[in-house]
Short mmCIF file of C-alpha atoms and ligand atoms in Angstrom, two decimals:
data_model
loop_
_atom_site.label_atom_id
_atom_site.label_comp_id
_atom_site.label_asym_id
_atom_site.label_seq_id
_atom_site.Cartn_x
_atom_site.Cartn_y
_atom_site.Cartn_z
CA MET A 1 20.00 19.92 32.76
CA MET A 2 18.02 17.24 30.96
CA LYS A 3 19.78 13.83 31.01
CA LEU A 4 20.60 12.33 27.60
CA ARG A 5 18.39 9.54 26.13
CA VAL A 6 19.32 6.01 27.19
CA ILE A 7 18.35 3.64 24.36
CA GLU A 8 16.15 0.88 25.67
CA THR A 9 15.79 -1.78 22.95
CA ASN A 10 15.73 -2.04 19.20
CA GLU A 11 13.98 -5.31 19.13
CA GLY A 12 10.78 -4.46 21.05
CA ILE A 13 9.66 -6.49 24.00
CA GLN A 14 10.51 -10.17 23.22
CA ASN A 15 10.74 -12.03 26.53
CA GLU A 16 7.61 -14.07 27.10
CA VAL A 17 7.25 -13.41 30.78
CA THR A 18 7.67 -9.66 30.27
CA VAL A 19 5.09 -9.83 27.43
CA GLU A 20 2.53 -11.48 29.65
CA MET A 21 3.18 -8.87 32.35
CA PHE A 22 2.88 -6.09 29.77
CA ASP A 23 -0.48 -7.49 28.69
CA GLN A 24 -1.71 -7.16 32.28
CA PHE A 25 -0.27 -3.65 32.44
CA ALA A 26 -1.89 -2.55 29.20
CA ARG A 27 -5.21 -4.09 30.13
CA GLY A 28 -5.20 -2.10 33.36
CA MET A 29 -4.35 1.14 31.55
CA ARG A 30 -7.27 0.47 29.19
CA ASP A 31 -9.64 -0.20 32.18
CA LYS A 32 -8.57 3.09 33.83
CA GLY A 33 -9.01 4.94 30.46
CA TRP A 34 -5.36 6.00 30.50
CA ASN A 35 -4.24 4.59 27.20
CA GLY A 36 -4.61 7.74 25.07
CA VAL A 37 -7.42 6.47 22.81
CA ASP A 38 -9.63 9.60 23.36
CA ALA A 39 -6.74 11.98 22.65
CA MET A 40 -5.94 9.99 19.45
CA ALA A 41 -9.58 10.17 18.29
CA ALA A 42 -9.70 13.91 19.18
CA SER A 43 -6.58 14.42 16.92
CA GLY A 44 -8.76 13.97 13.92
CA LEU A 45 -8.22 10.32 13.04
CA THR A 46 -11.09 9.10 10.97
CA GLY A 47 -10.92 5.31 11.02
CA GLY A 48 -11.19 3.65 7.60
CA ASN A 49 -8.34 1.26 6.92
CA MET A 50 -6.17 1.63 10.00
CA LEU A 51 -2.52 0.65 10.62
CA GLU A 52 -1.09 0.46 14.19
CA LEU A 53 2.70 0.48 14.66
CA GLY A 54 4.00 -1.59 17.60
CA PRO A 55 0.48 -2.61 18.87
CA GLY A 56 1.92 -4.84 21.64
CA PRO A 57 -1.09 -6.65 23.07
CA GLY A 58 -3.37 -4.60 20.85
CA TYR A 59 -5.64 -2.84 23.35
CA VAL A 60 -5.07 0.72 22.02
CA GLY A 61 -5.77 -0.20 18.38
CA LEU A 62 -8.71 -2.43 19.29
CA GLU A 63 -10.28 0.30 21.34
CA LEU A 64 -9.70 2.98 18.69
CA ALA A 65 -10.95 0.73 15.87
CA LYS A 66 -14.15 0.16 17.93
CA LYS A 67 -14.56 3.83 18.74
CA LEU A 68 -13.98 4.92 15.06
CA ASN A 69 -15.87 2.11 13.50
CA ALA A 70 -12.86 1.09 11.41
CA VAL A 71 -13.18 -0.74 8.11
CA SER A 72 -9.99 -2.76 8.90
CA LEU A 73 -7.28 -2.90 11.57
CA THR A 74 -3.75 -4.04 10.71
CA GLY A 75 -0.88 -4.04 13.23
CA CYS A 76 2.87 -4.09 12.40
CA GLU A 77 4.76 -5.61 15.40
CA ILE A 78 8.37 -6.67 15.83
CA SER A 79 7.71 -9.21 18.65
CA PRO A 80 6.07 -12.60 17.83
CA ALA A 81 5.15 -13.08 21.48
CA MET A 82 3.18 -9.76 21.41
CA ILE A 83 1.38 -10.75 18.24
CA GLN A 84 0.06 -13.94 20.06
CA PHE A 85 -1.43 -11.69 22.77
CA ALA A 86 -2.82 -9.17 20.22
CA GLU A 87 -4.51 -11.96 18.29
CA LYS A 88 -6.04 -13.43 21.43
CA ASN A 89 -7.26 -10.00 22.54
CA ALA A 90 -8.70 -9.16 19.03
CA THR A 91 -10.74 -12.39 19.32
CA GLU A 92 -12.08 -11.21 22.68
CA TYR A 93 -13.12 -7.89 21.07
CA GLY A 94 -14.76 -9.75 18.16
CA ILE A 95 -12.51 -7.73 15.77
CA LYS A 96 -10.79 -9.41 12.72
CA ALA A 97 -7.40 -7.64 13.07
CA ASN A 98 -4.40 -8.60 10.95
CA TYR A 99 -1.18 -8.54 12.93
CA VAL A 100 1.95 -8.64 10.75
CA LEU A 101 5.45 -9.40 11.99
CA GLY A 102 7.55 -6.53 10.81
CA ASN A 103 9.62 -3.43 11.59
CA CYS A 104 8.40 0.14 11.45
CA MET A 105 11.64 1.16 9.82
CA GLU A 106 10.65 -0.83 6.71
CA LEU A 107 6.87 -1.30 6.63
CA PRO A 108 5.79 -4.36 4.67
CA PHE A 109 2.96 -2.46 2.88
CA GLU A 110 2.42 -0.79 -0.48
CA ASP A 111 2.39 2.95 -0.77
CA GLU A 112 -0.79 4.79 0.13
CA SER A 113 -2.44 1.63 1.73
CA PHE A 114 -4.02 3.16 4.84
CA ASP A 115 -6.40 5.99 5.88
CA THR A 116 -5.05 6.16 9.33
CA VAL A 117 -1.65 5.32 10.89
CA PHE A 118 -1.20 5.46 14.61
CA SER A 119 1.09 4.24 17.40
CA ASN A 120 1.21 4.53 21.18
CA GLY A 121 4.27 3.96 23.40
CA SER A 122 6.44 2.49 20.76
CA LEU A 123 8.38 5.43 19.27
CA HIS A 124 11.00 5.51 21.99
CA GLU A 125 12.10 1.92 20.92
CA TRP A 126 12.50 2.71 17.22
CA GLU A 127 16.09 2.42 16.08
CA ASN A 128 15.67 5.16 13.48
CA PRO A 129 12.58 7.25 13.95
CA ILE A 130 13.36 9.39 10.80
CA ARG A 131 13.01 6.29 8.66
CA ALA A 132 9.85 5.31 10.54
CA PHE A 133 8.31 8.78 10.08
CA ASN A 134 8.97 8.61 6.27
CA GLU A 135 7.52 5.14 6.13
CA ILE A 136 4.29 6.40 7.85
CA TYR A 137 4.02 9.05 5.20
CA ARG A 138 4.62 6.59 2.43
CA VAL A 139 1.94 4.06 3.44
CA LEU A 140 -0.66 6.75 4.24
CA ARG A 141 -3.19 7.71 1.55
CA THR A 142 -3.47 11.31 0.45
CA GLY A 143 -6.01 12.74 2.71
CA GLY A 144 -5.14 10.26 5.45
CA ARG A 145 -4.17 11.16 9.02
CA TYR A 146 -1.55 9.95 11.48
CA CYS A 147 -1.13 10.26 15.23
CA ILE A 148 1.93 8.98 17.24
CA THR A 149 1.93 9.24 21.04
CA ASP A 150 4.56 8.26 23.49
CA LEU A 151 6.07 9.05 26.87
CA ARG A 152 8.30 12.15 27.05
CA ARG A 153 11.53 12.45 28.98
CA ASP A 154 10.86 16.05 29.92
CA VAL A 155 7.86 15.12 32.09
CA HIS A 156 7.71 16.93 35.40
CA PRO A 157 9.46 14.82 38.16
CA LEU A 158 6.30 14.83 40.25
CA LYS A 159 4.20 13.43 37.47
CA LYS A 160 6.97 10.84 36.90
CA ALA A 161 6.79 9.77 40.53
CA MET A 162 2.98 9.63 40.33
CA ILE A 163 2.92 7.38 37.30
CA PHE A 164 5.70 5.18 38.74
CA SER A 165 3.78 4.52 41.86
CA SER A 166 0.53 3.77 40.04
CA THR A 167 2.10 1.34 37.52
CA GLN A 168 0.75 -2.15 38.00
CA PRO A 169 1.90 -4.90 38.13
CA LYS A 170 4.73 -3.52 40.28
CA GLU A 171 7.22 -5.64 38.31
CA MET A 172 6.63 -3.22 35.35
CA ARG A 173 7.94 -0.19 37.32
CA PRO A 174 11.67 -0.59 36.29
CA GLY A 175 10.56 -0.93 32.72
CA PHE A 176 8.57 2.28 32.95
CA ILE A 177 11.61 4.12 34.06
CA SER A 178 13.87 2.70 31.31
CA SER A 179 11.11 3.60 28.81
CA LEU A 180 10.95 7.06 30.14
CA ASN A 181 14.83 7.49 29.92
CA ALA A 182 14.63 6.37 26.27
CA ALA A 183 11.82 8.65 25.39
CA TYR A 184 12.36 11.95 23.50
CA THR A 185 11.66 15.55 24.78
CA ILE A 186 9.34 17.80 22.86
CA SER A 187 12.27 19.74 21.43
CA GLU A 188 14.18 16.60 20.34
CA ILE A 189 11.14 15.19 18.45
CA THR A 190 10.36 18.58 16.81
CA GLU A 191 14.02 18.73 15.61
CA LEU A 192 13.91 15.09 14.28
CA LEU A 193 10.63 15.68 12.41
CA ARG A 194 12.01 18.73 10.60
CA ASN A 195 13.97 16.67 8.01
CA THR A 196 11.20 14.04 7.40
CA ASP A 197 8.04 13.80 5.30
CA LEU A 198 6.10 14.49 8.55
CA ASN A 199 7.66 17.99 8.81
CA LYS A 200 4.22 19.60 8.93
CA ALA A 201 3.23 17.59 12.00
CA THR A 202 1.80 19.29 15.12
CA VAL A 203 3.71 18.32 18.27
CA THR A 204 2.02 18.75 21.63
CA ALA A 205 2.84 17.84 25.24
CA ASP A 206 0.07 16.26 27.23
CA PHE A 207 -0.05 15.25 30.93
CA PHE A 208 2.84 12.81 30.75
CA GLY A 209 3.52 12.23 27.05
CA LEU A 210 3.80 13.72 23.63
CA CYS A 211 1.58 13.64 20.64
CA ILE A 212 2.64 13.98 17.00
CA CYS A 213 -0.26 14.29 14.56
CA GLY A 214 -1.15 15.58 11.08
CA GLY A 215 -2.36 14.60 7.65
CA LYS A 216 -1.04 13.86 4.18
C1 SAM B 1 5.82 -0.30 25.20
S1 SAM B 1 5.04 -1.32 24.02
C2 SAM B 1 3.49 -0.43 23.68
C3 SAM B 1 2.41 -1.37 23.20
C4 SAM B 1 1.12 -0.76 22.88
N1 SAM B 1 1.20 0.07 21.73
C5 SAM B 1 0.53 -0.01 23.99
O1 SAM B 1 0.44 1.16 23.94
O2 SAM B 1 0.07 -0.76 24.91
C6 SAM B 1 5.94 -1.04 22.48
C7 SAM B 1 5.72 -2.00 21.44
O3 SAM B 1 6.34 -1.64 20.25
C8 SAM B 1 6.94 -2.78 19.64
N2 SAM B 1 8.08 -2.36 18.77
C9 SAM B 1 9.26 -1.79 19.23
N3 SAM B 1 10.00 -1.49 18.16
C10 SAM B 1 9.31 -1.83 17.08
C11 SAM B 1 9.64 -1.77 15.64
N4 SAM B 1 10.79 -1.25 15.19
N5 SAM B 1 8.70 -2.17 14.76
C12 SAM B 1 7.52 -2.71 15.23
N6 SAM B 1 7.16 -2.82 16.53
C13 SAM B 1 8.03 -2.35 17.45
C14 SAM B 1 7.33 -3.59 20.85
O4 SAM B 1 7.62 -4.95 20.53
C15 SAM B 1 6.18 -3.37 21.76
O5 SAM B 1 5.15 -4.37 21.49
#
């Protein structure tokens, strides 16, 4: 039987040493082409004014903004230490991104502000995903698209072992396990979405994660 979710954190990754290590990890994932950017683009995101939720050090959004030729890139991130890394990395990309300290449960943006809303690897940390899903819908323009990707707890144990052993730096491996234990299964997320403004979303399982996407 599938083990129950074990909540990881409601405050995001705050510790500065962990943040620095996460930056190395996320940079490595980008370099291997494993950060889901191609799948996000393939889900039909069109660029325009883009909002990233929980950007961490920013690589996913920066790569996606580059790929989709975005008009603007805004990030809403709960950890000030992550924002410092994201700003440094945006400078390296030559992209003028705007990282805002905030919580996905109460996005600090007007209704219908963005053409694209996306997020990778952050959903399992959200205290109240139902509120976050409704917030995504609220800030999205009519005709806009969203894509939320994350780990999934119902991944096959062999894949779990494979990802665990390829996680670098090694110090990130316990964090990978706790993130996986906090992640949703496909059926849990489908049930959660049912009572939100994203109730028409398409939910798919990929190699080791899940993808929630759709339009307004
Ligand atoms: C595992 S990291 C993923 C970072 C990045 N998206 C990536 O794929 O490399 C999760 C990020 O979500 C942020 N986060 C967690 N809860 C959040 C919330 N409620 N609002 C905004 N950001 C949040 C964390 O601080 C962290 O930077």
